[in-house]
PDB file of C-alpha atoms (C1' of nucleotides) in Angstrom:
ATOM      1  CA  MET X   1       0.000   0.000   0.000  1.00 83.00           C
ATOM      2  CA  GLN X   2       1.403   3.315  -1.103  1.00 95.00           C
ATOM      3  CA  TRP X   3       1.090   6.194   1.353  1.00 97.00           C
ATOM      4  CA  ARG X   4       2.850   9.377   2.379  1.00 97.00           C
ATOM      5  CA  ASP X   5       3.454  10.806   5.815  1.00 97.00           C
ATOM      6  CA  GLN X   6       2.958  14.567   5.647  1.00 95.00           C
ATOM      7  CA  GLY X   7       3.247  15.202   9.361  1.00 94.00           C
ATOM      8  CA  THR X   8      -0.210  16.086  10.605  1.00 94.00           C
ATOM      9  CA  LEU X   9      -1.673  14.493   7.486  1.00 96.00           C
ATOM     10  CA  ILE X  10      -1.404  11.086   5.825  1.00 97.00           C
ATOM     11  CA  GLU X  11      -2.146  10.542   2.157  1.00 98.00           C
ATOM     12  CA  ILE X  12      -3.086   7.121   0.847  1.00 98.00           C
ATOM     13  CA  VAL X  13      -2.844   6.377  -2.852  1.00 98.00           C
ATOM     14  CA  PRO X  14      -6.082   4.544  -3.623  1.00 97.00           C
ATOM     15  CA  PRO X  15      -6.241   1.412  -5.779  1.00 97.00           C
ATOM     16  CA  LYS X  16      -7.518   1.584  -9.343  1.00 94.00           C
ATOM     17  CA  GLU X  17     -11.202   0.890  -8.760  1.00 96.00           C
ATOM     18  CA  PHE X  18     -12.090   3.082  -5.828  1.00 98.00           C
ATOM     19  CA  SER X  19     -14.699   5.728  -5.094  1.00 98.00           C
ATOM     20  CA  PHE X  20     -14.579   7.376  -1.694  1.00 98.00           C
ATOM     21  CA  ARG X  21     -17.952   8.948  -2.382  1.00 97.00           C
ATOM     22  CA  GLU X  22     -19.571   5.556  -2.990  1.00 97.00           C
ATOM     23  CA  CYS X  23     -18.092   4.182   0.201  1.00 96.00           C
ATOM     24  CA  LEU X  24     -19.520   7.150   2.101  1.00 96.00           C
ATOM     25  CA  VAL X  25     -23.002   6.383   0.801  1.00 95.00           C
ATOM     26  CA  PHE X  26     -22.839   2.943   2.352  1.00 95.00           C
ATOM     27  CA  LEU X  27     -21.357   4.265   5.588  1.00 96.00           C
ATOM     28  CA  GLY X  28     -24.103   6.859   5.798  1.00 95.00           C
ATOM     29  CA  ARG X  29     -26.991   4.447   5.343  1.00 93.00           C
ATOM     30  CA  SER X  30     -28.219   4.686   8.946  1.00 94.00           C
ATOM     31  CA  ASN X  31     -28.681   7.821  11.020  1.00 93.00           C
ATOM     32  CA  GLN X  32     -28.527   5.618  14.125  1.00 95.00           C
ATOM     33  CA  GLU X  33     -24.875   4.704  13.584  1.00 96.00           C
ATOM     34  CA  VAL X  34     -22.730   5.480  16.627  1.00 97.00           C
ATOM     35  CA  LEU X  35     -19.347   4.141  15.536  1.00 98.00           C
ATOM     36  CA  HIS X  36     -18.610   6.761  12.920  1.00 98.00           C
ATOM     37  CA  ARG X  37     -19.865  10.144  11.831  1.00 97.00           C
ATOM     38  CA  ILE X  38     -20.001  11.810   8.440  1.00 97.00           C
ATOM     39  CA  GLN X  39     -19.836  15.594   8.104  1.00 96.00           C
ATOM     40  CA  ASN X  40     -19.251  17.502   4.865  1.00 97.00           C
ATOM     41  CA  GLN X  41     -17.938  14.429   3.054  1.00 97.00           C
ATOM     42  CA  GLN X  42     -15.519  13.809   5.908  1.00 98.00           C
ATOM     43  CA  LEU X  43     -15.597  10.592   7.873  1.00 98.00           C
ATOM     44  CA  PHE X  44     -14.807  10.650  11.592  1.00 98.00           C
ATOM     45  CA  LYS X  45     -13.892   7.443  13.394  1.00 98.00           C
ATOM     46  CA  LEU X  46     -12.428   6.754  16.800  1.00 98.00           C
ATOM     47  CA  VAL X  47      -9.972   3.860  17.033  1.00 98.00           C
ATOM     48  CA  LYS X  48      -7.696   2.480  19.722  1.00 98.00           C
ATOM     49  CA  ILE X  49      -4.196   1.656  18.603  1.00 98.00           C
ATOM     50  CA  MET X  50      -1.437   0.541  20.917  1.00 97.00           C
ATOM     51  CA  ASN X  51      -3.693   1.449  23.831  1.00 97.00           C
ATOM     52  CA  GLU X  52      -4.137   5.010  22.611  1.00 97.00           C
ATOM     53  CA  LEU X  53      -7.367   6.650  21.516  1.00 98.00           C
ATOM     54  CA  ILE X  54      -6.959   8.137  18.043  1.00 98.00           C
ATOM     55  CA  LEU X  55      -9.632  10.115  16.258  1.00 98.00           C
ATOM     56  CA  LEU X  56      -9.383   9.817  12.482  1.00 98.00           C
ATOM     57  CA  LYS X  57     -10.728  12.387  10.046  1.00 98.00           C
ATOM     58  CA  ILE X  58     -10.822  10.732   6.664  1.00 98.00           C
ATOM     59  CA  GLY X  59     -11.424  12.650   3.472  1.00 98.00           C
ATOM     60  CA  TRP X  60     -10.689  12.802  -0.232  1.00 98.00           C
ATOM     61  CA  LYS X  61      -8.514  15.379  -1.957  1.00 97.00           C
ATOM     62  CA  ASN X  62      -6.603  15.442  -5.237  1.00 96.00           C
ATOM     63  CA  HIS X  63      -7.255  11.751  -5.954  1.00 96.00           C
ATOM     64  CA  ARG X  64      -5.866  10.800  -2.569  1.00 98.00           C
ATOM     65  CA  MET X  65      -7.442   9.545   0.596  1.00 98.00           C
ATOM     66  CA  THR X  66      -6.429  11.883   3.390  1.00 98.00           C
ATOM     67  CA  ILE X  67      -6.218  11.076   7.079  1.00 98.00           C
ATOM     68  CA  GLU X  68      -6.013  13.839   9.649  1.00 98.00           C
ATOM     69  CA  PHE X  69      -5.690  13.595  13.422  1.00 98.00           C
ATOM     70  CA  PRO X  70      -7.879  16.131  15.239  1.00 97.00           C
ATOM     71  CA  MET X  71      -6.456  15.049  18.617  1.00 96.00           C
ATOM     72  CA  GLY X  72      -2.874  15.702  17.565  1.00 96.00           C
ATOM     73  CA  GLU X  73      -0.213  14.038  15.495  1.00 97.00           C
ATOM     74  CA  PRO X  74       0.501  10.456  16.571  1.00 97.00           C
ATOM     75  CA  THR X  75       3.815   8.617  16.389  1.00 97.00           C
ATOM     76  CA  TRP X  76       5.025   7.105  13.139  1.00 97.00           C
ATOM     77  CA  LEU X  77       4.342   3.609  14.460  1.00 97.00           C
ATOM     78  CA  ILE X  78       0.727   4.475  15.111  1.00 98.00           C
ATOM     79  CA  LYS X  79       0.385   6.078  11.686  1.00 98.00           C
ATOM     80  CA  GLU X  80       1.559   2.849  10.154  1.00 97.00           C
ATOM     81  CA  GLU X  81      -1.130   0.975  12.069  1.00 98.00           C
ATOM     82  CA  VAL X  82      -3.725   3.541  11.016  1.00 98.00           C
ATOM     83  CA  VAL X  83      -2.925   2.961   7.349  1.00 98.00           C
ATOM     84  CA  HIS X  84      -3.170  -0.766   7.928  1.00 98.00           C
ATOM     85  CA  TYR X  85      -6.550  -0.271   9.576  1.00 98.00           C
ATOM     86  CA  ILE X  86      -7.907   1.874   6.745  1.00 98.00           C
ATOM     87  CA  CYS X  87      -6.742  -0.657   4.156  1.00 98.00           C
ATOM     88  CA  ASN X  88      -8.598  -3.340   6.035  1.00 98.00           C
ATOM     89  CA  TRP X  89     -11.711  -1.239   6.580  1.00 98.00           C
ATOM     90  CA  PHE X  90     -12.061  -0.270   2.905  1.00 98.00           C
ATOM     91  CA  ASP X  91     -10.564  -3.447   1.462  1.00 98.00           C
ATOM     92  CA  LEU X  92      -8.038  -1.328  -0.423  1.00 98.00           C
ATOM     93  CA  GLU X  93      -5.595  -4.065  -1.245  1.00 97.00           C
ATOM     94  CA  ARG X  94      -7.941  -6.156  -3.369  1.00 98.00           C
ATOM     95  CA  ASP X  95      -7.591  -6.195  -7.126  1.00 98.00           C
ATOM     96  CA  LEU X  96     -11.180  -5.822  -8.330  1.00 98.00           C
ATOM     97  CA  SER X  97     -10.495  -6.228 -12.040  1.00 98.00           C
ATOM     98  CA  GLY X  98     -11.663  -9.838 -11.930  1.00 98.00           C
ATOM     99  CA  PHE X  99     -14.920  -8.849 -10.294  1.00 98.00           C
ATOM    100  CA  TYR X 100     -15.621  -6.076 -12.791  1.00 98.00           C
ATOM    101  CA  GLU X 101     -14.832  -8.338 -15.690  1.00 98.00           C
ATOM    102  CA  MET X 102     -17.189 -11.036 -14.451  1.00 98.00           C
ATOM    103  CA  ALA X 103     -19.900  -8.537 -13.521  1.00 98.00           C
ATOM    104  CA  SER X 104     -19.795  -6.774 -16.888  1.00 98.00           C
ATOM    105  CA  LYS X 105     -21.110 -10.012 -18.405  1.00 98.00           C
ATOM    106  CA  ASP X 106     -23.607 -10.788 -15.644  1.00 98.00           C
ATOM    107  CA  THR X 107     -27.244  -9.828 -16.141  1.00 96.00           C
ATOM    108  CA  VAL X 108     -27.836  -9.021 -12.462  1.00 96.00           C
ATOM    109  CA  LEU X 109     -24.602  -7.209 -11.652  1.00 98.00           C
ATOM    110  CA  GLN X 110     -24.030  -5.423 -14.947  1.00 97.00           C
ATOM    111  CA  SER X 111     -25.961  -2.272 -14.111  1.00 97.00           C
ATOM    112  CA  LEU X 112     -24.750  -2.199 -10.512  1.00 97.00           C
ATOM    113  CA  ILE X 113     -21.054  -1.928 -11.315  1.00 98.00           C
ATOM    114  CA  THR X 114     -21.774   1.092 -13.491  1.00 97.00           C
ATOM    115  CA  LYS X 115     -23.979   2.797 -10.915  1.00 97.00           C
ATOM    116  CA  TYR X 116     -21.732   2.096  -7.956  1.00 97.00           C
ATOM    117  CA  ASP X 117     -18.392   2.132  -9.728  1.00 97.00           C
ATOM    118  CA  GLY X 118     -15.546   2.096  -7.236  1.00 98.00           C
ATOM    119  CA  LEU X 119     -17.531   0.810  -4.278  1.00 98.00           C
ATOM    120  CA  ARG X 120     -15.519  -1.520  -2.078  1.00 98.00           C
ATOM    121  CA  ILE X 121     -16.628  -3.760   0.737  1.00 98.00           C
ATOM    122  CA  ILE X 122     -16.749  -1.698   3.891  1.00 97.00           C
ATOM    123  CA  GLY X 123     -15.490  -4.139   6.455  1.00 97.00           C
ATOM    124  CA  ILE X 124     -15.648  -4.579  10.199  1.00 98.00           C
ATOM    125  CA  PRO X 125     -12.000  -5.196  11.067  1.00 98.00           C
ATOM    126  CA  ASP X 126     -12.706  -6.208  14.670  1.00 98.00           C
ATOM    127  CA  LEU X 127     -13.820  -9.851  14.861  1.00 98.00           C
ATOM    128  CA  PHE X 128     -15.803  -9.386  18.063  1.00 98.00           C
ATOM    129  CA  GLU X 129     -17.692  -6.459  16.595  1.00 98.00           C
ATOM    130  CA  ALA X 130     -18.414  -8.299  13.341  1.00 98.00           C
ATOM    131  CA  LEU X 131     -19.719 -11.384  15.130  1.00 98.00           C
ATOM    132  CA  THR X 132     -21.853  -9.626  17.699  1.00 98.00           C
ATOM    133  CA  TRP X 133     -23.230  -7.023  15.321  1.00 98.00           C
ATOM    134  CA  ALA X 134     -24.341  -9.891  13.095  1.00 98.00           C
ATOM    135  CA  ILE X 135     -25.945 -11.659  16.065  1.00 98.00           C
ATOM    136  CA  MET X 136     -27.828  -8.496  16.977  1.00 97.00           C
ATOM    137  CA  GLY X 137     -29.110  -8.275  13.418  1.00 96.00           C
ATOM    138  CA  GLN X 138     -30.521 -11.793  13.332  1.00 96.00           C
ATOM    139  CA  GLN X 139     -34.233 -11.971  12.567  1.00 94.00           C
ATOM    140  CA  ILE X 140     -35.096  -8.319  13.270  1.00 95.00           C
ATOM    141  CA  ASN X 141     -35.224  -5.258  11.061  1.00 94.00           C
ATOM    142  CA  LEU X 142     -32.049  -3.238  10.654  1.00 95.00           C
ATOM    143  CA  SER X 143     -33.514  -0.245  12.406  1.00 94.00           C
ATOM    144  CA  PHE X 144     -34.066  -2.184  15.616  1.00 95.00           C
ATOM    145  CA  ALA X 145     -30.668  -3.832  15.220  1.00 97.00           C
ATOM    146  CA  TYR X 146     -29.100  -0.366  15.199  1.00 97.00           C
ATOM    147  CA  THR X 147     -31.088   0.526  18.315  1.00 96.00           C
ATOM    148  CA  LEU X 148     -29.652  -2.520  20.076  1.00 97.00           C
ATOM    149  CA  LYS X 149     -26.140  -1.712  18.911  1.00 98.00           C
ATOM    150  CA  LYS X 150     -26.421   1.896  20.065  1.00 97.00           C
ATOM    151  CA  ARG X 151     -27.515   0.813  23.534  1.00 97.00           C
ATOM    152  CA  PHE X 152     -24.800  -1.850  23.661  1.00 98.00           C
ATOM    153  CA  VAL X 153     -22.085   0.619  22.673  1.00 98.00           C
ATOM    154  CA  GLU X 154     -23.305   3.394  24.959  1.00 97.00           C
ATOM    155  CA  HIS X 155     -23.501   1.070  27.949  1.00 97.00           C
ATOM    156  CA  PHE X 156     -20.297  -0.883  27.586  1.00 98.00           C
ATOM    157  CA  GLY X 157     -18.064   1.013  25.180  1.00 98.00           C
ATOM    158  CA  GLU X 158     -15.426   3.636  25.786  1.00 98.00           C
ATOM    159  CA  LYS X 159     -16.043   7.209  24.691  1.00 97.00           C
ATOM    160  CA  ILE X 160     -14.340  10.521  24.267  1.00 98.00           C
ATOM    161  CA  ASP X 161     -15.861  14.000  24.031  1.00 97.00           C
ATOM    162  CA  ILE X 162     -14.299  16.446  21.634  1.00 95.00           C
ATOM    163  CA  GLU X 163     -15.678  19.924  21.034  1.00 89.00           C
ATOM    164  CA  GLY X 164     -19.208  18.898  21.851  1.00 93.00           C
ATOM    165  CA  ASP X 165     -19.123  15.688  19.830  1.00 95.00           C
ATOM    166  CA  THR X 166     -19.028  12.257  21.422  1.00 97.00           C
ATOM    167  CA  PHE X 167     -17.111   9.437  19.747  1.00 98.00           C
ATOM    168  CA  TRP X 168     -17.522   5.820  20.802  1.00 98.00           C
ATOM    169  CA  LEU X 169     -15.469   2.655  20.643  1.00 98.00           C
ATOM    170  CA  TYR X 170     -17.206  -0.686  20.315  1.00 98.00           C
ATOM    171  CA  PRO X 171     -17.170  -2.623  23.609  1.00 98.00           C
ATOM    172  CA  THR X 172     -14.268  -5.034  24.016  1.00 98.00           C
ATOM    173  CA  PHE X 173     -14.723  -8.780  24.292  1.00 98.00           C
ATOM    174  CA  GLU X 174     -12.891  -8.615  27.617  1.00 98.00           C
ATOM    175  CA  ALA X 175     -15.594  -6.389  29.089  1.00 98.00           C
ATOM    176  CA  ILE X 176     -18.523  -8.331  27.659  1.00 98.00           C
ATOM    177  CA  ALA X 177     -17.078 -11.696  28.703  1.00 98.00           C
ATOM    178  CA  LEU X 178     -17.594 -10.614  32.314  1.00 97.00           C
ATOM    179  CA  LEU X 179     -21.313  -9.839  31.908  1.00 97.00           C
ATOM    180  CA  GLU X 180     -24.296 -12.011  32.742  1.00 96.00           C
ATOM    181  CA  VAL X 181     -27.395 -12.361  30.578  1.00 96.00           C
ATOM    182  CA  ASP X 182     -29.427  -9.937  32.708  1.00 95.00           C
ATOM    183  CA  ALA X 183     -27.191  -7.009  31.799  1.00 96.00           C
ATOM    184  CA  LEU X 184     -28.105  -7.369  28.121  1.00 97.00           C
ATOM    185  CA  ARG X 185     -31.742  -8.314  28.741  1.00 95.00           C
ATOM    186  CA  LYS X 186     -32.102  -4.822  30.198  1.00 95.00           C
ATOM    187  CA  LEU X 187     -31.136  -3.418  26.803  1.00 96.00           C
ATOM    188  CA  GLN X 188     -33.916  -5.484  25.183  1.00 95.00           C
ATOM    189  CA  PHE X 189     -31.708  -8.227  23.865  1.00 96.00           C
ATOM    190  CA  THR X 190     -33.569 -11.531  23.782  1.00 95.00           C
ATOM    191  CA  THR X 191     -32.294 -14.059  26.276  1.00 94.00           C
ATOM    192  CA  ARG X 192     -30.779 -16.040  23.430  1.00 95.00           C
ATOM    193  CA  LYS X 193     -29.052 -13.086  21.823  1.00 96.00           C
ATOM    194  CA  ALA X 194     -27.630 -12.130  25.200  1.00 97.00           C
ATOM    195  CA  GLU X 195     -26.289 -15.654  25.629  1.00 96.00           C
ATOM    196  CA  TYR X 196     -24.819 -15.690  22.134  1.00 97.00           C
ATOM    197  CA  VAL X 197     -23.096 -12.317  22.524  1.00 98.00           C
ATOM    198  CA  ILE X 198     -21.599 -13.179  25.909  1.00 98.00           C
ATOM    199  CA  GLY X 199     -20.659 -16.660  24.722  1.00 97.00           C
ATOM    200  CA  THR X 200     -18.863 -15.181  21.727  1.00 98.00           C
ATOM    201  CA  ALA X 201     -17.002 -12.753  23.963  1.00 98.00           C
ATOM    202  CA  ARG X 202     -15.896 -15.638  26.167  1.00 97.00           C
ATOM    203  CA  ALA X 203     -14.830 -17.753  23.193  1.00 97.00           C
ATOM    204  CA  ILE X 204     -12.524 -14.941  22.120  1.00 98.00           C
ATOM    205  CA  ALA X 205     -11.397 -14.177  25.665  1.00 98.00           C
ATOM    206  CA  THR X 206     -10.310 -17.766  26.239  1.00 97.00           C
ATOM    207  CA  GLY X 207      -8.402 -17.812  22.975  1.00 96.00           C
ATOM    208  CA  LYS X 208     -10.636 -20.462  21.455  1.00 95.00           C
ATOM    209  CA  LEU X 209     -11.429 -18.041  18.641  1.00 97.00           C
ATOM    210  CA  SER X 210      -9.387 -15.304  16.980  1.00 98.00           C
ATOM    211  CA  LYS X 211      -9.167 -13.447  13.716  1.00 98.00           C
ATOM    212  CA  GLN X 212      -5.597 -14.628  13.285  1.00 98.00           C
ATOM    213  CA  LEU X 213      -6.711 -18.237  13.583  1.00 97.00           C
ATOM    214  CA  LEU X 214      -9.575 -17.826  11.119  1.00 98.00           C
ATOM    215  CA  ILE X 215      -7.718 -15.830   8.524  1.00 97.00           C
ATOM    216  CA  GLU X 216      -5.318 -18.677   7.907  1.00 98.00           C
ATOM    217  CA  LEU X 217      -8.091 -21.118   7.009  1.00 98.00           C
ATOM    218  CA  ASP X 218      -9.821 -21.559   3.678  1.00 97.00           C
ATOM    219  CA  ALA X 219     -13.453 -20.526   3.325  1.00 97.00           C
ATOM    220  CA  GLU X 220     -14.861 -23.940   4.091  1.00 96.00           C
ATOM    221  CA  LEU X 221     -12.919 -24.298   7.341  1.00 97.00           C
ATOM    222  CA  GLN X 222     -13.714 -20.736   8.368  1.00 98.00           C
ATOM    223  CA  GLN X 223     -17.393 -21.551   8.135  1.00 97.00           C
ATOM    224  CA  GLU X 224     -16.930 -24.784  10.028  1.00 96.00           C
ATOM    225  CA  VAL X 225     -15.123 -23.137  12.936  1.00 97.00           C
ATOM    226  CA  LEU X 226     -17.616 -20.263  13.134  1.00 97.00           C
ATOM    227  CA  VAL X 227     -20.766 -22.392  12.950  1.00 97.00           C
ATOM    228  CA  ASN X 228     -19.415 -24.398  15.853  1.00 96.00           C
ATOM    229  CA  ILE X 229     -20.081 -21.478  18.165  1.00 96.00           C
ATOM    230  CA  LYS X 230     -23.533 -21.302  19.662  1.00 96.00           C
ATOM    231  CA  GLY X 231     -25.608 -18.624  17.982  1.00 97.00           C
ATOM    232  CA  ILE X 232     -23.531 -18.585  14.806  1.00 97.00           C
ATOM    233  CA  GLY X 233     -25.362 -20.195  11.907  1.00 97.00           C
ATOM    234  CA  PRO X 234     -24.516 -20.158   8.195  1.00 97.00           C
ATOM    235  CA  TRP X 235     -25.795 -16.629   7.640  1.00 97.00           C
ATOM    236  CA  THR X 236     -23.769 -15.129  10.491  1.00 98.00           C
ATOM    237  CA  ALA X 237     -20.675 -17.120   9.548  1.00 98.00           C
ATOM    238  CA  HIS X 238     -20.741 -15.870   5.982  1.00 98.00           C
ATOM    239  CA  TYR X 239     -21.549 -12.323   7.049  1.00 98.00           C
ATOM    240  CA  VAL X 240     -18.449 -12.326   9.236  1.00 98.00           C
ATOM    241  CA  MET X 241     -16.306 -13.964   6.570  1.00 98.00           C
ATOM    242  CA  MET X 242     -17.404 -11.264   4.181  1.00 98.00           C
ATOM    243  CA  LYS X 243     -17.081  -8.232   6.453  1.00 98.00           C
ATOM    244  CA  CYS X 244     -14.194  -9.175   8.733  1.00 98.00           C
ATOM    245  CA  LEU X 245     -12.104 -11.912   7.149  1.00 98.00           C
ATOM    246  CA  LEU X 246     -12.607 -10.415   3.669  1.00 98.00           C
ATOM    247  CA  THR X 247     -13.163 -13.837   2.155  1.00 98.00           C
ATOM    248  CA  GLN X 248     -14.028 -13.272  -1.498  1.00 98.00           C
ATOM    249  CA  SER X 249     -16.271 -16.324  -1.782  1.00 98.00           C
ATOM    250  CA  ALA X 250     -18.270 -15.599   1.385  1.00 98.00           C
ATOM    251  CA  PHE X 251     -21.931 -15.708   0.486  1.00 98.00           C
ATOM    252  CA  PRO X 252     -24.783 -15.206   2.979  1.00 97.00           C
ATOM    253  CA  MET X 253     -27.302 -16.631   0.551  1.00 96.00           C
ATOM    254  CA  THR X 254     -30.194 -16.736   3.008  1.00 96.00           C
ATOM    255  CA  ASP X 255     -29.860 -13.008   3.679  1.00 97.00           C
ATOM    256  CA  VAL X 256     -33.177 -11.192   3.449  1.00 96.00           C
ATOM    257  CA  GLY X 257     -31.520  -8.020   2.187  1.00 96.00           C
ATOM    258  CA  LEU X 258     -29.925  -9.991  -0.639  1.00 97.00           C
ATOM    259  CA  HIS X 259     -33.323 -11.487  -1.488  1.00 96.00           C
ATOM    260  CA  LEU X 260     -35.017  -8.093  -1.547  1.00 95.00           C
ATOM    261  CA  ALA X 261     -32.261  -6.621  -3.705  1.00 96.00           C
ATOM    262  CA  LEU X 262     -32.514  -9.475  -6.200  1.00 96.00           C
ATOM    263  CA  LYS X 263     -36.277  -9.171  -6.282  1.00 95.00           C
ATOM    264  CA  ALA X 264     -36.006  -5.464  -7.086  1.00 95.00           C
ATOM    265  CA  GLN X 265     -33.200  -5.864  -9.627  1.00 95.00           C
ATOM    266  CA  LEU X 266     -35.023  -8.597 -11.505  1.00 95.00           C
ATOM    267  CA  GLY X 267     -38.461  -7.033 -11.172  1.00 94.00           C
ATOM    268  CA  LEU X 268     -39.907 -10.137  -9.509  1.00 93.00           C
ATOM    269  CA  ASP X 269     -43.233 -10.264  -7.696  1.00 91.00           C
ATOM    270  CA  VAL X 270     -41.864 -12.412  -4.918  1.00 91.00           C
ATOM    271  CA  LYS X 271     -38.440 -12.994  -3.449  1.00 93.00           C
ATOM    272  CA  PRO X 272     -36.374 -15.567  -5.334  1.00 94.00           C
ATOM    273  CA  ASP X 273     -36.011 -18.982  -3.691  1.00 92.00           C
ATOM    274  CA  LEU X 274     -32.688 -20.539  -2.796  1.00 93.00           C
ATOM    275  CA  ASP X 275     -32.446 -22.615  -5.957  1.00 92.00           C
ATOM    276  CA  GLU X 276     -32.891 -19.558  -8.149  1.00 93.00           C
ATOM    277  CA  ILE X 277     -30.285 -17.703  -6.106  1.00 95.00           C
ATOM    278  CA  LYS X 278     -27.789 -20.543  -6.378  1.00 95.00           C
ATOM    279  CA  LYS X 279     -28.319 -20.594 -10.104  1.00 94.00           C
ATOM    280  CA  MET X 280     -27.602 -16.879 -10.471  1.00 95.00           C
ATOM    281  CA  ALA X 281     -24.679 -17.067  -8.089  1.00 96.00           C
ATOM    282  CA  SER X 282     -23.003 -19.845 -10.037  1.00 96.00           C
ATOM    283  CA  ASN X 283     -21.759 -17.109 -12.345  1.00 97.00           C
ATOM    284  CA  TRP X 284     -20.265 -15.164  -9.419  1.00 98.00           C
ATOM    285  CA  SER X 285     -17.957 -17.932  -8.309  1.00 97.00           C
ATOM    286  CA  GLY X 286     -15.091 -16.525  -6.260  1.00 98.00           C
ATOM    287  CA  TRP X 287     -16.699 -13.081  -6.072  1.00 98.00           C
ATOM    288  CA  GLU X 288     -19.867 -13.823  -4.122  1.00 98.00           C
ATOM    289  CA  ALA X 289     -18.980 -11.381  -1.347  1.00 98.00           C
ATOM    290  CA  TYR X 290     -18.651  -8.448  -3.757  1.00 98.00           C
ATOM    291  CA  ALA X 291     -21.788  -9.463  -5.641  1.00 98.00           C
ATOM    292  CA  THR X 292     -23.682  -9.474  -2.348  1.00 98.00           C
ATOM    293  CA  PHE X 293     -22.235  -6.144  -1.262  1.00 98.00           C
ATOM    294  CA  TYR X 294     -23.151  -4.405  -4.504  1.00 98.00           C
ATOM    295  CA  LEU X 295     -26.665  -5.829  -4.216  1.00 98.00           C
ATOM    296  CA  TRP X 296     -26.932  -4.526  -0.655  1.00 97.00           C
ATOM    297  CA  ARG X 297     -25.810  -1.141  -1.908  1.00 96.00           C
ATOM    298  CA  SER X 298     -28.722  -1.126  -4.353  1.00 96.00           C
ATOM    299  CA  LEU X 299     -31.082  -1.066  -1.368  1.00 94.00           C
ATOM    300  CA  TYR X 300     -29.817   2.353  -0.232  1.00 87.00           C
ATOM    301  CA  GLU X 301     -30.800   4.698  -2.993  1.00 74.00           C
TER     302      GLU X 301
ATOM    303  C1'  DG Z   1     -54.574  -6.486  14.248  1.00 85.18           C
ATOM    304  C1'  DT Z   2     -51.216  -8.785  10.880  1.00 85.18           C
ATOM    305  C1'  DC Z   3     -46.943  -9.525   8.774  1.00 85.18           C
ATOM    306  C1'  DC Z   4     -42.205  -9.371   8.231  1.00 85.18           C
ATOM    307  C1'  DA Z   5     -37.479  -7.929   9.556  1.00 85.18           C
ATOM    308  C1'  DG Z   6     -29.662  -8.638   7.297  1.00 85.18           C
ATOM    309  C1'  DG Z   7     -31.636 -16.280  11.776  1.00 85.18           C
ATOM    310  C1'  DA Z   8     -30.621 -19.933  15.046  1.00 85.18           C
ATOM    311  C1'  DT Z   9     -31.920 -23.503  17.949  1.00 85.18           C
ATOM    312  C1'  DA Z  10     -34.655 -26.944  20.245  1.00 85.18           C
ATOM    313  C1'  DC Z  11     -38.226 -29.770  19.661  1.00 85.18           C
ATOM    314  C1'  DT Z  12     -41.433 -33.005  17.110  1.00 85.18           C
ATOM    315  C1'  DG Z  13     -43.216 -36.624  14.165  1.00 85.18           C
TER     316       DG Z  13
ATOM    317  C1'  DC I   1     -33.960 -36.206   8.822  1.00 85.18           C
ATOM    318  C1'  DA I   2     -37.530 -32.283   7.240  1.00 85.18           C
ATOM    319  C1'  DG I   3     -40.868 -29.455   9.252  1.00 85.18           C
ATOM    320  C1'  DT I   4     -42.288 -26.358  13.200  1.00 85.18           C
ATOM    321  C1'  DA I   5     -42.530 -23.502  17.377  1.00 85.18           C
ATOM    322  C1'  DT I   6     -40.097 -20.022  19.735  1.00 85.18           C
ATOM    323  C1'  DC I   7     -37.609 -15.967  20.538  1.00 85.18           C
ATOM    324  C1'  DA I   8     -39.141 -10.432  21.320  1.00 85.18           C
ATOM    325  C1'  DT I   9     -39.500  -6.002  19.281  1.00 85.18           C
ATOM    326  C1'  DG I  10     -40.508  -2.262  15.875  1.00 85.18           C
ATOM    327  C1'  DG I  11     -42.332  -0.483  11.744  1.00 85.18           C
ATOM    328  C1'  DA I  12     -45.294  -0.720   7.684  1.00 85.18           C
TER     329       DA I  12
END
DNA sequence: GTCCAGGATACTG
DNA sequence: CAGTATCATGGA
């Protein structure tokens, strides 16, 4: 990844297919989001690196991604980690030419790659966040899922106040591993969701599960390990593979959002069934995660 | 009031 | 095994 340290500013040279504006559309899809903020085409995000809170102000200028540090210039080591984080978050190191080539010949994806040209998967680099956010989203509408997440973050996350704005960090697995079900029931988690979230935190806390461990496995084994955890089914496993492990072939094919997007794109009266979806997806082989992400994007016009 | 949301699990025949 | 009840709440 090519980047330049300009002191109080970092510039990242973006990959060929990249649109910061498109990525912002996806990031701005919910006004209930508490983990980042968008103002005047600038993205604000609080991260913790080497035990230090760092506020990032991410923008776009002269064909470069720019990172500024409103809380002051960090050390070079931290800057390096910041660049690594941004690459992970925006999936900057992936060569998308294969996806665009396949999609240009695909009846479903064809129009999407033109409309959303340069969109990349916006990931969730933290495994605990990816897993538990997915669990919160099971079976309920996204709006309520965001309500749950907001309560979860504001009860158990760390925050910092800067010039009247509050920025939050997602709760750590260490903190959540110590909770009992009651603590989350109070936030209107179902008993099961509370158990799943705490169980996941404990699985990570005991070292049974880690991003490092998963990232070294192929897609099939990743799914196997994830599904082994209580509360993680195929949908959640593939969601996490897609958003955290950046597995190209991850494919949450039972996802309701995917079904609704396909229904709209194809002008169907009812949602497509799994056989129809598998048939369409056979053409996406190796790029299922990007196909899914572009379809999700089509839901946020 | 009814139905469905970015599902997973335990139970039943 | 495949089908079914259950979870719990909000929004259309």
